[in-house]
Tab-separated table of C-alpha atoms and ligand atoms in Angstrom:
chain	number	residue	atom	x	y	z
A	1	MET	CA	-49.152	-28.141	-14.889
A	2	GLU	CA	-45.483	-28.446	-15.603
A	3	SER	CA	-43.400	-31.630	-15.592
A	4	ILE	CA	-43.314	-33.937	-12.567
A	5	ARG	CA	-39.549	-33.471	-12.792
A	6	GLN	CA	-40.224	-30.370	-10.665
A	7	ILE	CA	-41.590	-32.617	-7.920
A	8	PHE	CA	-38.698	-35.085	-8.143
A	9	ARG	CA	-35.619	-32.868	-8.080
A	10	ILE	CA	-32.307	-34.580	-7.524
A	11	GLY	CA	-30.078	-32.581	-5.214
A	12	PHE	CA	-28.502	-32.243	-1.813
A	13	GLY	CA	-30.269	-31.722	1.515
A	14	PRO	CA	-31.264	-30.669	3.997
A	15	SER	CA	-33.924	-28.358	2.540
A	16	SER	CA	-35.308	-27.821	-0.949
A	17	SER	CA	-36.507	-24.311	-0.136
A	18	HIS	CA	-33.662	-23.341	2.187
A	19	THR	CA	-30.638	-24.930	0.495
A	20	MET	CA	-31.435	-26.235	-3.008
A	21	GLY	CA	-33.277	-23.064	-4.090
A	22	PRO	CA	-30.764	-20.569	-2.614
A	23	ARG	CA	-27.836	-22.557	-4.043
A	24	ARG	CA	-29.363	-22.390	-7.525
A	25	ALA	CA	-30.162	-18.696	-7.130
A	26	ALA	CA	-26.545	-18.022	-6.146
A	27	GLN	CA	-25.335	-19.909	-9.214
A	28	ILE	CA	-27.631	-17.942	-11.544
A	29	PHE	CA	-26.434	-14.646	-10.020
A	30	LEU	CA	-22.786	-15.668	-10.159
A	31	ASP	CA	-23.110	-16.596	-13.847
A	32	ARG	CA	-24.208	-12.987	-14.489
A	33	HIS	CA	-21.359	-11.497	-12.402
A	34	THR	CA	-18.288	-13.651	-12.798
A	35	ASP	CA	-16.095	-10.511	-12.528
A	36	ALA	CA	-17.711	-9.070	-9.358
A	37	ALA	CA	-15.327	-7.886	-6.616
A	38	SER	CA	-17.754	-8.759	-3.817
A	39	PHE	CA	-21.278	-9.973	-3.099
A	40	GLN	CA	-23.845	-9.305	-0.422
A	41	VAL	CA	-26.853	-11.562	0.110
A	42	THR	CA	-29.726	-10.586	2.416
A	43	LEU	CA	-31.982	-13.372	3.636
A	44	TYR	CA	-35.528	-12.437	4.665
A	45	GLY	CA	-38.370	-13.986	6.653
A	46	SER	CA	-38.358	-17.750	6.984
A	47	LEU	CA	-35.065	-18.103	5.123
A	48	ALA	CA	-33.385	-15.917	7.741
A	49	ALA	CA	-35.285	-17.388	10.709
A	50	THR	CA	-34.258	-20.978	10.045
A	51	GLY	CA	-31.459	-20.454	7.554
A	52	LYS	CA	-28.634	-21.235	9.985
A	53	GLY	CA	-30.100	-24.634	10.897
A	54	HIS	CA	-30.978	-25.357	7.285
A	55	MET	CA	-27.437	-24.368	6.128
A	56	THR	CA	-28.802	-21.665	3.773
A	57	ASP	CA	-25.744	-19.453	4.245
A	58	GLN	CA	-23.439	-22.386	3.567
A	59	ALA	CA	-25.279	-23.258	0.351
A	60	ILE	CA	-24.882	-19.678	-0.927
A	61	LEU	CA	-21.291	-19.261	0.261
A	62	ASP	CA	-20.275	-22.553	-1.384
A	63	VAL	CA	-21.181	-20.967	-4.724
A	64	LEU	CA	-20.248	-17.275	-4.336
A	65	LYS	CA	-17.293	-17.261	-1.972
A	66	PRO	CA	-14.808	-19.025	-4.270
A	67	ALA	CA	-15.492	-16.195	-6.774
A	68	ALA	CA	-15.460	-13.162	-4.435
A	69	PRO	CA	-15.849	-12.183	-0.746
A	70	THR	CA	-19.503	-12.581	0.254
A	71	GLU	CA	-21.432	-11.096	3.157
A	72	ILE	CA	-24.654	-12.670	4.414
A	73	VAL	CA	-27.209	-10.350	6.094
A	74	TRP	CA	-30.005	-11.878	8.191
A	75	GLU	CA	-33.443	-10.204	8.337
A	76	PRO	CA	-35.773	-12.714	10.038
A	77	LYS	CA	-38.349	-10.073	11.028
A	78	ILE	CA	-38.854	-8.754	7.502
A	79	PHE	CA	-41.266	-10.743	5.323
A	80	LEU	CA	-41.331	-9.536	1.708
A	81	PRO	CA	-44.859	-9.576	0.258
A	82	PHE	CA	-44.278	-12.038	-2.598
A	83	HIS	CA	-43.217	-15.057	-0.494
A	84	PRO	CA	-41.767	-15.739	3.001
A	85	ASN	CA	-38.476	-17.049	1.545
A	86	GLY	CA	-36.961	-13.865	0.083
A	87	MET	CA	-33.335	-13.217	-0.946
A	88	LEU	CA	-31.663	-10.037	-2.166
A	89	PHE	CA	-28.456	-10.592	-4.116
A	90	LYS	CA	-26.087	-7.651	-4.703
A	91	ALA	CA	-22.910	-7.611	-6.798
A	92	PHE	CA	-20.277	-4.856	-6.406
A	93	ASN	CA	-17.302	-3.863	-8.559
A	94	GLY	CA	-13.786	-3.102	-7.295
A	95	LYS	CA	-14.739	0.497	-6.404
A	96	GLY	CA	-17.632	-0.703	-4.276
A	97	ASP	CA	-20.263	0.416	-6.801
A	98	LEU	CA	-23.426	-1.648	-7.011
A	99	GLN	CA	-23.554	-3.503	-10.334
A	100	GLU	CA	-26.886	-5.241	-9.918
A	101	GLN	CA	-29.359	-6.198	-7.230
A	102	TRP	CA	-31.751	-9.095	-7.678
A	103	THR	CA	-34.631	-10.084	-5.424
A	104	ILE	CA	-35.624	-13.711	-5.795
A	105	TYR	CA	-37.689	-16.168	-3.761
A	106	SER	CA	-37.269	-19.863	-3.050
A	107	ILE	CA	-40.893	-20.937	-3.228
A	108	GLY	CA	-40.554	-24.617	-2.299
A	109	GLY	CA	-39.266	-27.836	-3.845
A	110	GLY	CA	-36.131	-25.980	-5.027
A	111	THR	CA	-38.132	-23.710	-7.343
A	112	LEU	CA	-37.281	-20.012	-7.780
A	113	ALA	CA	-39.641	-17.148	-8.614
A	114	ASN	CA	-40.149	-13.383	-8.362
A	115	GLU	CA	-42.540	-10.819	-9.829
A	116	GLU	CA	-41.041	-11.196	-13.318
A	117	PHE	CA	-39.610	-14.683	-13.309
A	118	ASN	CA	-41.391	-17.860	-12.242
A	119	GLU	CA	-39.924	-21.268	-12.906
A	120	GLN	CA	-43.253	-22.718	-11.843
A	121	LYS	CA	-44.986	-21.118	-14.794
A	122	THR	CA	-42.803	-22.521	-17.566
A	123	GLU	CA	-43.505	-25.552	-19.707
A	124	GLU	CA	-47.141	-26.269	-18.972
A	125	ILE	CA	-47.349	-29.773	-20.365
A	126	TYR	CA	-50.421	-31.128	-18.611
A	127	GLY	CA	-53.800	-30.077	-19.971
A	128	MET	CA	-55.652	-31.027	-16.773
A	129	ASN	CA	-54.829	-29.643	-13.329
A	130	THR	CA	-57.216	-31.502	-11.039
A	131	ILE	CA	-57.392	-35.131	-10.004
A	132	HIS	CA	-61.137	-35.004	-10.637
A	133	ASP	CA	-60.631	-34.283	-14.339
A	134	ILE	CA	-57.743	-36.715	-14.677
A	135	GLN	CA	-59.663	-39.477	-12.913
A	136	GLN	CA	-62.620	-38.975	-15.250
A	137	TRP	CA	-60.230	-39.176	-18.203
A	138	CYS	CA	-58.768	-42.425	-16.799
A	139	GLU	CA	-62.189	-43.978	-16.277
A	140	LYS	CA	-63.460	-42.949	-19.692
A	141	LYS	CA	-60.401	-44.316	-21.486
A	142	GLY	CA	-59.841	-47.334	-19.237
A	143	LEU	CA	-56.346	-46.064	-18.472
A	144	SER	CA	-54.420	-45.285	-15.284
A	145	TYR	CA	-52.826	-42.132	-13.879
A	146	TRP	CA	-49.333	-43.159	-14.949
A	147	GLU	CA	-50.536	-43.487	-18.539
A	148	TYR	CA	-51.734	-39.895	-18.405
A	149	VAL	CA	-48.282	-38.903	-17.160
A	150	GLU	CA	-46.655	-40.788	-20.045
A	151	GLN	CA	-48.986	-39.168	-22.554
A	152	CYS	CA	-48.151	-35.650	-21.311
A	153	GLU	CA	-44.454	-36.114	-20.561
A	154	GLY	CA	-43.450	-38.465	-23.375
A	155	GLU	CA	-41.326	-41.621	-23.148
A	156	ALA	CA	-38.319	-39.673	-21.808
A	157	ILE	CA	-39.973	-39.433	-18.412
A	158	TRP	CA	-39.115	-43.081	-17.710
A	159	ASP	CA	-35.376	-42.443	-17.944
A	160	TYR	CA	-35.721	-39.515	-15.573
A	161	LEU	CA	-37.806	-41.503	-13.103
A	162	MET	CA	-35.289	-44.364	-13.253
A	163	GLU	CA	-32.515	-41.926	-12.376
A	164	ALA	CA	-34.603	-40.535	-9.501
A	165	TRP	CA	-35.434	-44.053	-8.293
A	166	GLU	CA	-31.755	-45.013	-8.287
A	167	VAL	CA	-30.873	-41.928	-6.234
A	168	MET	CA	-33.699	-42.764	-3.820
A	169	GLN	CA	-32.488	-46.351	-3.384
A	170	ASP	CA	-28.880	-45.202	-2.936
A	171	ALA	CA	-30.038	-42.815	-0.210
A	172	VAL	CA	-31.816	-45.685	1.588
A	173	ARG	CA	-28.755	-47.916	1.354
A	174	ARG	CA	-26.273	-45.216	2.432
A	175	GLY	CA	-28.516	-44.196	5.302
A	176	LEU	CA	-28.782	-47.791	6.532
A	177	GLU	CA	-24.994	-48.144	6.505
A	178	ALA	CA	-24.114	-44.833	8.138
A	179	GLU	CA	-23.717	-44.276	11.853
A	180	GLY	CA	-22.795	-41.277	13.987
A	181	VAL	CA	-24.247	-37.941	15.050
A	182	LEU	CA	-26.228	-35.628	12.766
A	183	PRO	CA	-24.729	-32.163	12.185
A	184	GLY	CA	-26.216	-29.028	13.755
A	185	GLY	CA	-25.521	-29.366	17.468
A	186	LEU	CA	-28.625	-31.192	18.705
A	187	GLY	CA	-26.527	-34.293	19.304
A	188	ILE	CA	-28.969	-36.635	17.600
A	189	ARG	CA	-27.553	-40.004	16.602
A	190	ARG	CA	-28.550	-41.643	13.365
A	191	LYS	CA	-31.096	-44.386	14.071
A	192	ALA	CA	-31.760	-46.096	10.736
A	193	SER	CA	-29.247	-48.928	11.031
A	194	ASP	CA	-30.308	-49.730	14.624
A	195	TYR	CA	-33.960	-49.784	13.614
A	196	LEU	CA	-33.242	-52.201	10.796
A	197	ILE	CA	-31.313	-54.552	13.090
A	198	ARG	CA	-34.091	-54.469	15.701
A	199	ALA	CA	-36.805	-54.930	13.086
A	200	LYS	CA	-35.113	-58.127	11.937
A	201	GLY	CA	-35.467	-59.475	15.466
A	202	TYR	CA	-39.245	-59.450	15.157
A	203	GLY	CA	-41.605	-61.258	12.842
A	204	GLY	CA	-44.771	-60.501	10.913
A	205	SER	CA	-46.232	-57.034	10.817
A	206	ILE	CA	-43.906	-55.556	13.475
A	207	LYS	CA	-40.865	-56.600	11.451
A	208	SER	CA	-42.421	-55.154	8.331
A	209	ARG	CA	-43.321	-51.884	10.038
A	210	GLY	CA	-39.880	-51.612	11.625
A	211	LYS	CA	-38.245	-51.914	8.220
A	212	VAL	CA	-40.430	-49.144	6.802
A	213	TYR	CA	-39.377	-46.902	9.706
A	214	ALA	CA	-35.719	-47.793	9.076
A	215	TYR	CA	-35.919	-46.944	5.349
A	216	ALA	CA	-37.604	-43.593	5.998
A	217	LEU	CA	-35.126	-42.726	8.753
A	218	ALA	CA	-32.257	-43.692	6.458
A	219	VAL	CA	-33.231	-41.219	3.724
A	220	SER	CA	-34.202	-38.426	6.118
A	221	GLU	CA	-30.938	-38.796	8.021
A	222	GLU	CA	-29.014	-38.635	4.753
A	223	ASN	CA	-30.924	-35.455	3.970
A	224	ALA	CA	-30.131	-33.961	7.381
A	225	CYS	CA	-26.439	-34.598	6.657
A	226	GLY	CA	-26.586	-32.786	3.304
A	227	GLY	CA	-26.505	-36.044	1.332
A	228	GLN	CA	-27.910	-36.601	-2.143
A	229	ILE	CA	-31.648	-37.215	-2.185
A	230	VAL	CA	-34.699	-36.673	-4.393
A	231	THR	CA	-37.341	-34.163	-3.351
A	232	ALA	CA	-40.682	-35.936	-2.998
A	233	PRO	CA	-42.068	-33.307	-2.917
A	234	THR	CA	-39.383	-31.551	-0.771
A	235	CYS	CA	-36.127	-32.382	1.004
A	236	GLY	CA	-37.740	-32.324	4.450
A	237	SER	CA	-40.266	-34.937	3.339
A	238	CYS	CA	-37.906	-36.917	1.094
A	239	GLY	CA	-37.943	-40.098	3.208
A	240	VAL	CA	-41.616	-41.046	2.884
A	241	LEU	CA	-41.978	-42.162	-0.726
A	242	PRO	CA	-38.628	-44.000	-1.030
A	243	ALA	CA	-39.378	-45.861	2.224
A	244	VAL	CA	-42.732	-47.125	0.963
A	245	LEU	CA	-41.481	-48.051	-2.512
A	246	PHE	CA	-38.237	-49.633	-1.274
A	247	HIS	CA	-40.218	-51.684	1.241
A	248	LEU	CA	-42.725	-52.864	-1.376
A	249	LYS	CA	-39.987	-53.685	-3.858
A	250	LYS	CA	-38.110	-55.791	-1.274
A	251	SER	CA	-41.087	-57.437	0.397
A	252	ARG	CA	-43.337	-57.997	-2.638
A	253	ASP	CA	-40.773	-58.316	-5.412
A	254	PHE	CA	-42.221	-55.532	-7.521
A	255	ARG	CA	-40.115	-54.971	-10.625
A	256	ASP	CA	-38.553	-51.546	-11.218
A	257	SER	CA	-40.855	-50.952	-14.194
A	258	ARG	CA	-43.872	-51.194	-11.859
A	259	ILE	CA	-42.172	-48.972	-9.296
A	260	LEU	CA	-41.543	-46.309	-11.962
A	261	ARG	CA	-45.235	-46.288	-12.876
A	262	ALA	CA	-46.078	-45.850	-9.201
A	263	LEU	CA	-43.560	-43.001	-9.033
A	264	ALA	CA	-45.261	-41.358	-12.010
A	265	THR	CA	-48.615	-41.505	-10.240
A	266	ALA	CA	-47.088	-40.169	-7.028
A	267	GLY	CA	-45.545	-37.308	-9.009
A	268	LEU	CA	-48.891	-36.508	-10.605
A	269	PHE	CA	-50.645	-36.166	-7.228
A	270	GLY	CA	-47.793	-34.063	-5.846
A	271	ASN	CA	-47.884	-31.908	-8.959
A	272	VAL	CA	-51.594	-31.199	-8.536
A	273	VAL	CA	-50.938	-29.952	-4.994
A	274	ARG	CA	-47.965	-27.889	-6.113
A	275	THR	CA	-50.071	-26.284	-8.850
A	276	ASN	CA	-53.284	-25.653	-6.910
A	277	ALA	CA	-51.859	-25.030	-3.421
A	278	SER	CA	-48.246	-25.326	-2.270
A	279	VAL	CA	-45.607	-27.836	-1.189
A	280	SER	CA	-43.678	-25.237	0.784
A	281	GLY	CA	-43.518	-25.506	4.581
A	282	ALA	CA	-42.919	-21.751	4.718
A	283	GLU	CA	-46.210	-21.156	2.898
A	284	VAL	CA	-48.574	-23.824	4.256
A	285	GLY	CA	-46.735	-25.650	7.050
A	286	CYS	CA	-45.747	-29.305	7.134
A	287	GLN	CA	-49.095	-30.462	5.750
A	288	GLY	CA	-47.687	-29.307	2.378
A	289	GLU	CA	-44.477	-31.299	2.811
A	290	VAL	CA	-44.939	-34.482	4.841
A	291	GLY	CA	-48.713	-34.445	4.263
A	292	VAL	CA	-48.242	-34.339	0.506
A	293	ALA	CA	-45.458	-36.929	0.640
A	294	CYS	CA	-47.847	-39.248	2.489
A	295	ALA	CA	-50.544	-38.705	-0.142
A	296	MET	CA	-48.059	-39.418	-2.943
A	297	ALA	CA	-46.822	-42.600	-1.251
A	298	ALA	CA	-50.349	-43.794	-0.448
A	299	GLY	CA	-51.456	-43.383	-4.068
A	300	ALA	CA	-48.283	-45.077	-5.339
A	301	ALA	CA	-48.713	-48.031	-2.983
A	302	ASN	CA	-52.355	-48.429	-3.919
A	303	GLN	CA	-51.495	-48.525	-7.601
A	304	LEU	CA	-48.858	-51.200	-6.982
A	305	PHE	CA	-51.521	-53.324	-5.309
A	306	GLY	CA	-53.792	-52.962	-8.330
A	307	GLY	CA	-56.066	-50.164	-7.116
A	308	THR	CA	-58.587	-48.572	-9.459
A	309	PRO	CA	-58.264	-44.845	-10.212
A	310	ALA	CA	-60.951	-44.214	-7.561
A	311	GLN	CA	-59.118	-46.289	-4.934
A	312	ILE	CA	-55.796	-44.609	-5.735
A	313	GLU	CA	-57.456	-41.207	-5.377
A	314	TYR	CA	-59.013	-42.264	-2.073
A	315	ALA	CA	-55.700	-43.498	-0.671
A	316	ALA	CA	-53.987	-40.228	-1.629
A	317	GLU	CA	-56.884	-38.189	-0.267
A	318	MET	CA	-56.590	-39.888	3.135
A	319	GLY	CA	-52.819	-39.431	3.140
A	320	LEU	CA	-53.277	-35.678	2.886
A	321	GLU	CA	-56.548	-35.242	4.807
A	322	HIS	CA	-55.141	-36.779	7.952
A	323	HIS	CA	-52.229	-34.358	7.917
A	324	LEU	CA	-54.356	-31.217	7.569
A	325	GLY	CA	-53.188	-28.472	9.901
A	326	LEU	CA	-49.767	-30.043	10.465
A	327	THR	CA	-47.427	-27.285	11.548
A	328	CYS	CA	-43.801	-26.695	10.625
A	329	ASP	CA	-41.794	-25.901	13.756
A	330	PRO	CA	-38.337	-27.464	13.355
A	331	VAL	CA	-36.276	-27.326	16.534
A	332	CYS	CA	-33.335	-24.924	16.154
A	333	GLY	CA	-34.238	-24.564	12.477
A	334	LEU	CA	-32.725	-27.979	11.722
A	335	VAL	CA	-34.525	-30.467	9.480
A	336	GLN	CA	-34.333	-33.061	12.260
A	337	ILE	CA	-36.970	-32.658	15.012
A	338	PRO	CA	-39.801	-33.358	14.239
A	339	CYS	CA	-38.971	-33.897	10.556
A	340	ILE	CA	-37.076	-37.197	10.612
A	341	GLU	CA	-39.496	-39.163	12.796
A	342	ARG	CA	-42.379	-37.547	10.972
A	343	ASN	CA	-41.173	-39.088	7.704
A	344	ALA	CA	-41.196	-42.547	9.326
A	345	PHE	CA	-44.720	-42.085	10.665
A	346	ALA	CA	-46.002	-40.738	7.358
A	347	ALA	CA	-44.564	-43.740	5.497
A	348	ALA	CA	-46.466	-46.040	7.859
A	349	ARG	CA	-49.590	-43.936	7.493
A	350	ALA	CA	-49.323	-44.094	3.705
A	351	LEU	CA	-49.369	-47.885	3.888
A	352	ASP	CA	-52.407	-47.697	6.203
A	353	ALA	CA	-54.189	-45.379	3.780
A	354	ASN	CA	-53.437	-47.853	0.996
A	355	THR	CA	-54.874	-50.757	3.008
A	356	PHE	CA	-57.921	-48.764	4.061
A	357	SER	CA	-58.647	-47.781	0.487
A	358	THR	CA	-58.042	-51.311	-0.821
A	359	PHE	CA	-60.842	-52.556	1.464
A	360	SER	CA	-63.185	-49.936	-0.029
A	361	ASP	CA	-64.783	-49.526	-3.433
A	362	GLY	CA	-63.088	-46.139	-3.739
A	363	LYS	CA	-66.261	-44.175	-3.030
A	364	HIS	CA	-65.940	-41.427	-0.431
A	365	ARG	CA	-67.325	-37.963	0.241
A	366	VAL	CA	-64.428	-35.495	0.258
A	367	SER	CA	-62.310	-35.513	-2.883
A	368	PHE	CA	-58.534	-35.137	-3.110
A	369	ASP	CA	-58.979	-31.801	-4.887
A	370	GLN	CA	-61.188	-30.527	-2.066
A	371	VAL	CA	-58.609	-31.525	0.526
A	372	VAL	CA	-55.943	-29.687	-1.495
A	373	GLU	CA	-58.096	-26.565	-1.406
A	374	VAL	CA	-58.676	-26.968	2.357
A	375	MET	CA	-54.941	-27.447	2.861
A	376	ARG	CA	-54.224	-24.227	0.967
A	377	GLN	CA	-56.760	-22.287	3.018
A	378	THR	CA	-55.578	-23.848	6.298
A	379	GLY	CA	-52.020	-22.892	5.370
A	380	ASN	CA	-53.102	-19.308	4.714
A	381	ASP	CA	-54.835	-19.206	8.103
A	382	LEU	CA	-51.848	-20.613	10.017
A	383	PRO	CA	-49.820	-17.969	11.857
A	384	SER	CA	-46.276	-17.569	10.567
A	385	LEU	CA	-45.095	-19.074	13.892
A	386	TYR	CA	-45.945	-22.458	12.401
A	387	LYS	CA	-44.549	-21.967	8.917
A	388	GLU	CA	-40.830	-22.701	9.018
A	389	THR	CA	-39.832	-19.744	11.178
A	390	SER	CA	-38.945	-21.863	14.241
A	391	GLU	CA	-40.637	-19.258	16.442
A	392	GLY	CA	-43.498	-21.411	17.711
A	393	GLY	CA	-44.495	-24.932	18.651
A	394	LEU	CA	-41.773	-27.489	19.267
A	395	ALA	CA	-39.019	-25.046	18.326
A	396	LYS	CA	-40.137	-22.581	21.010
A	397	LYS	CA	-40.786	-25.227	23.673
A	398	TYR	CA	-37.422	-26.866	23.255
A	399	GLN	CA	-35.554	-23.548	23.464
A	400	ARG	CA	-37.417	-22.763	26.686
A	401	LYS	CA	-36.358	-26.083	28.182
A	402	ILE	CA	-32.747	-25.341	27.344
A	403	LYS	CA	-32.981	-21.899	28.962
A	404	LYS	CA	-34.477	-23.262	32.206
A	405	LYS	CA	-31.573	-25.666	32.754
B	501	SF4	S1	-41.473	-29.682	10.090
B	501	SF4	FE1	-42.070	-30.506	8.056
B	501	SF4	S2	-42.187	-28.680	6.703
B	501	SF4	FE2	-41.024	-28.099	8.556
B	501	SF4	S3	-38.854	-28.397	7.998
B	501	SF4	FE3	-39.596	-30.288	8.997
B	501	SF4	S4	-40.287	-31.594	7.290
B	501	SF4	FE4	-40.126	-29.515	6.454
């Protein structure tokens, strides 16, 4: 596996696959053609189907248009064989002659790949790729998952995780301050600040739960507005892990050094899924985004509460298992419905998975690795209607309602 930095990418929302990846691809292409007279970019499959709502065109135009006129072509019905999120970049000279064409795919979490080039395959720094093997290593050595991360990544990982943690906390704080309507035309008001105020009016577990919802909403609403966030493992699911960690830091006084270790463990679990299955909604549906985020947060929370490697694995396993089959059907292609609420629910579910596992001895039948394999297979079996094309499910139902009116 490569570095957990690939799981925790710092960037701007609303979508790691639909904005962060295309923006980076545009920058790479522009760097090769700074003297081009014009560009044309064709978006295929899922990128074209939900690209307008996800601001894919805007992300590309922000980079290319200041350099030369740029045309965007939409091909939502054409799915290139390598991956559903295909892009074809073309650069032309002043006579209109084609200088180069480049087909590249945004394969999730902001990562780019094609038949010759795969960011995912560089810098393999982890010797073990399954939680089973890593857990055995932990138990044999008496160490924890975060210590395996430190051993593979080196000390520098802590600086990176601190930077990521600061961006996560800033996103929570900004989101709690901000008010107004989210962009995209659905007319959805931000809810985070209201939820926090209402949560404070309660006591006990309702207050606590309300705050977790508020923190997750805050980050997801920032993401929907194109604000700076950290993928965990994607933009669409970026609210889950910060909500859980921010809540535990505030309510239990965990020091940042402990939070960073929990982040390392969360990154390790996300990395195993990314390596052995996918964290792309276009490939496996929302189980790969919010489901994986829940697993990461559940494992992180369990570690903070002193869980053994087996209990941490169990918490993460439940976080993912109980999201199996979760479809991706964002209304109007925007990362808003069901995405934002879904982050809040997954944060709460992660805390439940932590509690459930804490009450156990960590023994259970289905392993995390097996659930990852089932998630991959389930994702393969899902029709493309439910994989970030906005052609089925909630996206279809809501459009119908609008048409009937
Ligand atoms: S439904 Fe899930 S996978 Fe799809 S865009 Fe929303 S958060 Fe991402």
